[in-house]
Amino acid sequence: MSHEIRTPMNGVLGMAELLQDTPLSPQQQQYLKVINSSGKALLNIINDVLDYSKIAAGKMELEDIDINLENLCLECASVFFVTAERKRLQFLVEIDSNLPAQIQGDPTRLRQILLNLLGNAFKFTQQGRIQLMVSTEDSSGAAQLRFQVADTGIGIPEPIRQNLFSAFVQADSTTTRQFGGTGLGLTISQRLVELMGGLISVTSQPGQGSRFCFTIPLRSQPPRAAPLQAEQYDAVRNSHVILVDESAEFLDLMQRQARPWGLDLHTAQSIEQGLECCRQAAVQVRNPVLLVVSSTLENNHGLACFSRLDQAQLLPECKRVVLTPLRPTPANDALQQAGVHHVIQKPVMWPQLREALFDVLCGRLEAPQTAQRNQPAQRATRRVLVAEDNPINQMVVCRMLVKMGVEYDVADNGRQALDMLLQDYALFDAVLMDCEMPVLDGYEATRLLRQQEAKLQRQRKPVIALTAHVLTEHKARAEQAGMDDFLCKPLEFEELQAKLQALFDTQDAVADRSGGDRRLLG
């Protein structure tokens, strides 16, 4: 069983690695990163049950190879970017600049532990923030790596905490129904940490959040900051950076992370405060100035900071960087009009900001960089509701829709999808409905939708089922629930496009016969 499951996944990941060595556009590189991170995350999930049985039998063996710790942490964090944006959670990642560039250990198992802990944090947190912190500490004269994942979620009662690392244990009987999960993740994480010679612990208060911490022995060269290249050092030492964002926690984190690199970083929490920093820089600073502004400032009017800078004729040579959410991003013409040199999408981690600053300050950008992710096509007139609980699957489907010129909204479960449909029924032309979701699955959501349509005498809303099942019985179940069509995962762009095009063509034909308005795809 282990061989049969792992072999095809390894083939996918191996071919993705080979694809990295071919010429790719920046957008293709981003797609490939998603393929790699999603594939590795999926492989880890599949391995949970297999690993648990192996650990229980005492047959688990760990690798001992070089690990780029910063890259591994950023890769794990990137898996949850879409979730953070969708749930409106602040996601902060702090990696100690004194960490060694390379450590010794098992990257697959370390990644598995971090994904388990981060996955739980995002699963059980509905508002507030998630933090991933990586640092070093000395314990009895031995250097230790310390990983912490903190959240502001539902918390864990004391009686549950005592058995939290036991197999199949979750907070209460409703947890699995509401949030899903096998209950194996923490058990496996604890066993893996112990195999690495470390310890894992949790502190929590119900209703206030949880903090999971694990330490493992640090086996590497003495901790050191990554060296700056000569051109980067000169650019950093001779520059003045102003960062404007509404989050005090984010600004404090960036200041701490920038300090060891020698960046002269000044922060502000509003457009007016940012402009005051610019006024002071215009008088006091002779070095190049770089202004980094969040587009979400003051109800998504952050770009106004640049226009007001121009109106005041301040810092005409100032380099400009904008921080944008995943969705919606400012239009390209608005970015160009604001004179933006580079775009970074939130949540922003220090290595991303650092490299972007170096690129701008060192003049490595040949043309202004603009955001492309999840940006609707200009003439998109169709709108589809995507009901999908998995954040990576959400990203894949939504990117396909963007490529078709179709606008979209996302629901994280069947209940949310049903509520969105009943609240604004005419807004959506179709629904892409995942069959297996927490809270309310796609089958039941579709049944309830059909009942409401009959009760309110509304025209039938097309629903296309999305499922990983391929058996005839599952297709029959979808039809019985009232679904109109069926797509198997992993989705193929051409197949999804063909299904939607046929559906929209039918709607247009009906509109023509009734004298209604036609709406075009793309």
XYZ file of C-alpha atoms in Angstrom:
522
model
C 0.000 0.000 0.000
C 2.793 2.433 0.899
C 4.511 1.870 -2.435
C 1.324 2.118 -4.457
C 0.395 5.467 -2.885
C 3.802 7.118 -2.805
C 5.037 6.144 -6.276
C 2.644 8.294 -8.358
C 3.044 11.255 -5.997
C 6.795 11.032 -6.255
C 6.430 11.007 -10.031
C 4.423 14.221 -9.918
C 6.920 15.950 -7.649
C 9.876 14.630 -9.617
C 8.543 15.931 -12.920
C 7.798 19.275 -11.274
C 11.436 19.428 -10.207
C 12.541 18.763 -13.792
C 10.206 21.469 -15.029
C 12.029 23.990 -12.843
C 15.079 23.598 -15.088
C 13.183 24.712 -18.209
C 12.588 28.318 -19.349
C 9.567 29.670 -17.467
C 7.823 33.014 -17.228
C 7.380 34.588 -13.765
C 3.728 33.529 -13.766
C 4.683 29.953 -14.666
C 7.274 29.927 -11.898
C 4.556 30.927 -9.433
C 2.287 28.153 -10.719
C 5.138 25.664 -10.329
C 5.754 26.780 -6.752
C 2.101 26.039 -6.000
C 2.433 22.609 -7.640
C 5.484 21.799 -5.557
C 4.130 23.048 -2.227
C 0.708 21.474 -2.825
C 2.215 18.163 -3.894
C 4.451 18.008 -0.855
C 1.591 18.951 1.452
C -0.663 16.308 -0.113
C 2.025 13.669 0.143
C 2.462 14.462 3.832
C -1.266 14.129 4.458
C -1.426 10.801 2.639
C 1.534 9.624 4.674
C -0.124 10.344 8.031
C -1.803 6.973 8.386
C 1.170 5.119 6.914
C 3.587 6.974 9.171
C 1.538 6.356 12.278
C 1.632 2.611 11.713
C 5.369 2.742 10.992
C 6.107 4.789 14.134
C 3.977 2.474 16.255
C 5.970 -0.475 14.919
C 9.279 1.237 15.722
C 10.370 1.267 12.086
C 10.540 5.018 11.415
C 13.979 6.168 10.209
C 14.996 9.824 9.830
C 17.190 11.364 7.149
C 20.247 13.394 8.083
C 20.927 15.885 5.292
C 21.457 19.619 4.775
C 18.344 21.800 5.140
C 17.925 25.433 4.095
C 15.832 26.361 7.114
C 14.589 29.728 5.838
C 13.396 28.250 2.549
C 11.694 25.353 4.309
C 9.806 27.671 6.672
C 8.745 30.002 3.856
C 7.578 27.068 1.774
C 5.423 25.811 4.650
C 4.015 29.281 5.270
C 3.152 29.843 1.598
C 0.736 26.906 1.668
C -1.549 28.976 3.940
C -1.436 32.350 2.166
C -4.822 31.895 0.506
C -6.374 30.689 3.764
C -5.044 33.715 5.623
C -6.515 36.070 3.020
C -9.850 34.254 2.833
C -10.328 34.181 6.618
C -8.937 37.715 7.010
C -6.308 36.485 9.445
C -3.009 38.246 9.976
C -0.154 35.812 9.305
C 3.228 36.787 10.744
C 6.416 34.793 10.162
C 9.518 35.679 12.169
C 12.768 33.863 11.426
C 15.727 34.809 13.614
C 18.439 36.425 11.497
C 21.064 34.603 13.584
C 19.897 31.204 12.409
C 22.437 29.262 10.359
C 21.838 29.131 6.626
C 22.005 25.319 6.719
C 21.104 22.825 9.425
C 21.307 19.038 9.527
C 18.157 16.965 9.765
C 15.191 15.449 7.968
C 13.478 18.161 5.865
C 10.460 16.009 5.013
C 9.643 15.271 8.648
C 10.356 18.821 9.814
C 8.060 20.114 7.073
C 5.430 17.600 8.159
C 5.502 18.854 11.757
C 5.232 22.514 10.716
C 2.384 21.847 8.272
C 0.494 19.933 10.958
C 0.857 22.716 13.521
C 0.116 25.535 11.056
C -2.801 23.596 9.599
C -4.362 23.228 13.043
C -3.798 26.898 13.832
C -5.599 28.035 10.678
C -8.310 25.414 11.074
C -9.278 26.501 14.587
C -8.814 30.274 14.234
C -11.627 32.416 12.856
C -10.274 35.879 13.679
C -7.065 37.496 14.834
C -3.658 36.220 13.805
C -1.340 33.254 13.346
C 2.372 33.483 14.129
C 5.250 31.218 13.130
C 8.457 31.983 15.028
C 11.812 30.243 14.595
C 14.767 31.011 16.862
C 17.701 29.478 18.713
C 18.181 28.927 22.422
C 20.746 27.340 24.736
C 19.632 24.501 26.960
C 22.212 22.991 29.324
C 24.992 24.247 27.096
C 23.522 22.661 23.957
C 22.146 24.782 21.121
C 18.493 24.170 20.302
C 16.198 25.214 17.466
C 12.910 26.545 18.807
C 9.752 26.586 16.662
C 6.548 28.229 17.864
C 3.112 28.348 16.238
C 0.726 30.682 18.068
C -2.886 31.513 17.247
C -5.854 33.449 18.599
C -8.254 30.575 17.980
C -10.746 28.626 20.049
C -8.177 27.332 22.535
C -8.005 23.953 24.258
C -9.513 23.114 27.681
C -7.127 21.676 30.296
C -8.705 18.166 30.383
C -8.249 17.861 26.617
C -4.678 19.171 26.699
C -3.629 16.264 28.895
C -4.435 13.778 26.118
C -3.976 16.047 23.117
C -1.056 14.098 21.667
C -2.895 10.773 21.813
C -4.006 9.242 18.528
C -7.404 10.295 17.123
C -7.985 12.862 19.905
C -9.626 16.199 19.073
C -11.031 18.898 21.330
C -14.571 17.459 21.476
C -17.025 15.352 19.500
C -18.101 18.282 17.331
C -14.571 19.151 16.208
C -14.340 16.474 13.536
C -17.788 17.310 12.179
C -17.064 21.036 12.031
C -13.385 21.113 11.104
C -12.541 17.662 9.754
C -9.252 15.866 10.329
C -8.080 12.438 11.433
C -6.752 13.362 14.869
C -3.387 11.811 13.973
C -1.452 14.964 13.156
C -0.374 15.914 16.680
C 0.420 12.330 17.628
C 2.710 11.951 14.639
C 4.251 15.370 15.262
C 5.080 14.478 18.861
C 6.642 11.152 17.882
C 8.697 12.801 15.131
C 9.956 15.542 17.465
C 10.965 12.890 19.991
C 12.758 10.894 17.282
C 14.693 14.084 16.481
C 15.765 14.295 20.120
C 13.415 17.144 20.987
C 10.331 18.018 23.003
C 6.934 19.450 22.070
C 4.510 21.278 24.361
C 1.344 23.347 24.256
C -0.071 26.208 26.294
C -3.640 27.327 25.736
C -6.602 29.195 27.151
C -10.119 28.395 25.886
C -11.386 31.285 23.808
C -7.990 33.006 23.701
C -5.822 30.767 21.556
C -2.988 28.256 21.699
C 0.775 28.164 21.386
C 2.563 25.007 20.281
C 6.311 24.932 20.817
C 8.879 22.308 19.935
C 12.642 22.278 20.250
C 15.163 20.064 18.505
C 18.963 19.941 18.764
C 20.731 22.386 16.440
C 23.351 20.553 14.442
C 25.189 22.938 12.134
C 27.946 25.492 11.966
C 27.701 28.331 14.546
C 24.650 30.565 13.882
C 25.389 33.347 11.455
C 23.435 35.832 9.385
C 23.330 35.211 5.650
C 26.026 37.349 4.007
C 25.086 40.311 1.880
C 26.543 40.616 -1.568
C 28.646 43.742 -2.061
C 26.091 45.557 -4.238
C 23.298 44.697 -1.797
C 25.306 45.926 1.166
C 26.065 49.244 -0.513
C 22.428 49.695 -1.537
C 21.174 48.911 1.970
C 23.744 51.020 3.789
C 23.061 54.037 1.566
C 19.247 53.920 1.515
C 16.314 55.206 3.568
C 13.196 52.984 3.605
C 9.722 54.150 4.710
C 7.171 51.370 5.346
C 3.486 52.337 5.702
C 0.996 49.693 6.866
C -2.009 49.673 9.184
C -0.722 46.786 11.329
C 1.503 47.759 14.248
C 2.459 44.093 14.745
C 3.635 43.796 11.134
C 5.625 47.041 11.324
C 7.315 45.983 14.563
C 8.196 42.611 13.058
C 9.704 44.155 9.928
C 11.789 46.555 12.026
C 13.180 43.684 14.084
C 13.956 41.668 10.979
C 15.516 44.614 9.104
C 17.834 45.738 11.895
C 20.525 43.035 11.473
C 20.705 43.820 7.745
C 21.555 47.474 8.339
C 18.376 48.847 6.773
C 17.414 52.382 7.805
C 13.728 51.472 8.131
C 11.099 53.974 9.295
C 7.452 52.993 9.813
C 4.037 54.669 9.760
C 0.455 53.447 10.234
C -1.435 55.949 8.066
C -1.044 57.874 4.829
C -0.583 61.146 6.705
C 2.099 59.639 8.941
C 3.810 58.212 5.878
C 3.794 61.598 4.150
C 5.266 63.199 7.264
C 8.109 60.669 7.116
C 8.592 61.661 3.471
C 8.668 65.376 4.363
C 11.340 64.725 6.970
C 13.326 62.582 4.559
C 13.175 65.306 1.895
C 14.862 67.715 4.316
C 17.188 65.449 6.260
C 18.110 62.549 3.967
C 20.460 62.652 1.012
C 20.498 58.926 0.374
C 18.003 57.215 -1.979
C 14.525 56.871 -0.472
C 12.261 53.873 -0.985
C 8.571 54.165 -0.043
C 6.639 50.939 0.661
C 2.863 51.398 1.068
C 0.013 48.970 1.747
C -2.801 49.367 -0.785
C -5.344 48.443 1.923
C -4.663 51.586 3.956
C -7.743 53.679 4.754
C -10.322 51.446 3.058
C -8.130 50.394 0.115
C -6.956 53.917 -0.707
C -3.276 53.285 -0.035
C -2.221 54.319 -3.543
C -3.386 57.837 -2.671
C -0.163 58.150 -0.690
C 1.787 58.218 -3.959
C -0.509 60.750 -5.647
C -0.312 63.048 -2.631
C 3.458 62.675 -2.705
C 3.418 63.859 -6.328
C 1.067 66.742 -5.560
C 3.401 67.944 -2.815
C 6.370 67.517 -5.184
C 8.212 65.510 -2.548
C 11.015 63.036 -3.292
C 10.624 62.900 -7.087
C 13.327 60.206 -7.337
C 11.738 58.032 -4.642
C 11.396 54.335 -5.511
C 7.892 52.971 -4.897
C 6.717 49.534 -3.742
C 3.125 48.568 -2.947
C 1.849 45.736 -0.731
C -1.443 44.276 -1.981
C -3.854 41.576 -0.784
C -4.288 38.434 -2.862
C -7.718 39.647 -3.865
C -8.629 42.187 -5.087
C -5.425 43.721 -6.396
C -5.218 47.286 -7.737
C -5.632 47.569 -11.499
C -2.452 47.679 -13.563
C -3.200 51.160 -14.898
C -3.641 52.451 -11.331
C -0.269 50.975 -10.363
C 1.413 52.495 -13.398
C -0.202 55.876 -12.796
C 1.115 55.771 -9.221
C 4.624 55.116 -10.533
C 4.956 51.804 -8.689
C 8.215 49.941 -9.293
C 7.329 46.656 -7.600
C 4.338 44.803 -6.109
C 4.435 42.341 -3.207
C 1.355 40.354 -2.295
C 0.316 39.868 1.317
C 0.887 38.216 3.689
C 4.410 39.619 3.445
C 7.342 37.851 5.056
C 10.683 39.505 5.646
C 12.657 37.498 3.036
C 10.142 38.574 0.368
C 10.339 42.231 1.374
C 14.118 42.043 1.719
C 14.634 40.643 -1.786
C 12.185 43.132 -3.311
C 14.002 46.034 -1.648
C 17.336 44.757 -2.902
C 15.949 44.374 -6.437
C 14.614 47.935 -6.473
C 17.592 49.525 -4.740
C 20.125 47.703 -6.911
C 18.242 48.541 -10.112
C 17.663 44.923 -11.065
C 14.090 45.579 -12.210
C 13.990 46.425 -15.911
C 10.346 47.525 -15.839
C 7.672 48.158 -13.224
C 6.396 44.881 -11.775
C 2.662 44.521 -11.374
C 0.508 41.982 -9.596
C -1.297 39.340 -11.643
C -2.673 36.938 -9.060
C -6.455 36.600 -9.040
C -6.910 39.765 -11.102
C -10.162 39.525 -13.063
C -10.146 40.033 -16.803
C -11.318 43.487 -17.799
C -14.338 42.262 -19.780
C -15.349 39.438 -17.419
C -19.152 39.402 -17.269
C -19.760 35.891 -15.948
C -19.604 35.101 -12.245
C -19.191 31.676 -10.663
C -19.445 30.649 -7.016
C -16.622 28.283 -6.045
C -17.576 26.136 -3.037
C -14.339 24.482 -1.920
C -12.803 24.077 1.542
C -9.197 23.381 0.502
C -7.214 26.637 0.008
C -4.919 25.217 -2.671
C -7.854 23.812 -4.639
C -9.499 27.227 -4.302
C -6.428 28.842 -5.829
C -6.274 26.341 -8.709
C -9.948 26.708 -9.639
C -9.929 30.491 -9.293
C -6.831 30.869 -11.456
C -8.500 28.780 -14.145
C -11.556 31.036 -13.992
C -9.394 34.143 -14.238
C -7.737 32.673 -17.327
C -11.209 32.262 -18.854
C -12.174 35.828 -17.973
C -14.729 34.696 -15.395
C -15.238 36.506 -12.098
C -15.705 34.455 -8.954
C -16.495 34.334 -5.263
C -15.367 31.606 -2.877
C -17.240 29.746 -0.142
C -15.299 27.594 2.325
C -18.114 25.088 2.964
C -21.579 24.115 1.792
C -23.406 26.192 4.389
C -21.554 29.347 3.383
C -22.224 28.595 -0.299
C -25.944 28.142 0.318
C -26.137 31.364 2.321
C -24.337 33.320 -0.423
C -26.658 31.931 -3.102
C -29.841 32.685 -1.189
C -28.631 36.164 -0.284
C -27.930 37.205 -3.891
C -29.310 34.516 -6.188
C -28.997 36.480 -9.438
C -25.323 37.305 -8.882
C -24.011 33.891 -9.933
C -24.302 32.176 -13.298
C -23.168 28.793 -11.981
C -21.771 26.963 -8.960
C -18.676 24.758 -8.786
C -19.509 22.602 -5.755
C -16.992 20.390 -3.976
C -18.797 17.284 -2.770
C -16.792 16.695 0.422
C -16.722 19.759 2.696
C -17.010 20.375 6.454
C -20.094 21.902 8.125
C -22.323 21.019 5.139
C -21.162 18.878 2.222
C -21.837 19.661 -1.413
C -24.531 17.023 -1.824
C -26.659 18.346 1.028
C -26.043 21.970 0.052
C -27.328 21.217 -3.458
C -30.399 19.370 -2.114
C -31.276 22.349 0.073
C -30.708 24.726 -2.844
C -33.114 22.754 -5.038
C -35.714 22.794 -2.264
C -35.458 26.580 -1.944
C -35.645 27.031 -5.721
C -38.862 25.017 -5.840
C -40.307 26.837 -2.847
C -39.505 30.294 -4.222
C -40.205 29.311 -7.861
C -36.756 30.356 -9.026
C -34.978 29.261 -12.184
C -32.660 26.311 -11.584
C -29.064 27.387 -10.832
C -26.495 25.171 -12.634
C -24.311 23.211 -10.190
C -21.215 21.323 -11.323
C -19.893 18.763 -8.850
C -16.171 18.680 -8.036
C -14.956 15.406 -6.553
C -11.935 13.147 -6.276
C -14.199 10.092 -6.645
C -14.490 8.545 -10.100
C -16.858 5.627 -9.501
C -20.263 5.507 -11.179
C -21.982 5.391 -7.782
C -20.566 8.807 -6.902
C -21.822 10.291 -10.167
C -25.232 8.824 -9.416
C -25.157 10.349 -5.939
C -24.376 13.760 -7.447
C -27.301 13.451 -9.856
C -29.641 12.404 -7.047
C -28.599 15.480 -5.071
C -29.614 17.693 -7.998
C -26.205 18.454 -9.479
C -26.158 19.128 -13.211
C -22.690 17.954 -14.174
C -19.619 16.266 -12.769
C -15.870 17.027 -12.845
C -13.169 14.809 -11.373
C -10.099 16.156 -9.581
C -7.436 17.025 -10.474
C -9.195 19.473 -12.764
C -8.077 19.989 -16.345
C -8.387 23.553 -17.618
C -9.765 22.528 -21.011
C -12.398 20.282 -19.461
C -13.583 22.946 -17.019
C -13.657 25.539 -19.789
C -15.660 23.224 -22.040
C -18.204 22.488 -19.298
C -18.702 26.163 -18.474
C -18.789 27.221 -22.125
C -21.512 24.681 -22.887
C -23.463 25.815 -19.851
C -23.151 29.498 -20.741
C -24.054 28.824 -24.384
C -27.257 27.187 -23.183
C -28.025 30.176 -20.965
C -27.408 32.540 -23.901
C -29.731 30.538 -26.124
C -32.475 30.766 -23.504
C -31.829 34.509 -23.142
C -32.088 34.975 -26.928
C -35.420 33.180 -27.079
C -36.798 35.204 -24.179
C -35.362 38.506 -25.369
C -32.999 38.748 -22.388
C -29.398 39.916 -22.254
C -26.533 37.689 -23.371
C -23.424 37.544 -21.208
C -20.135 36.518 -22.714
C -17.430 34.197 -21.448
C -14.107 36.044 -21.597
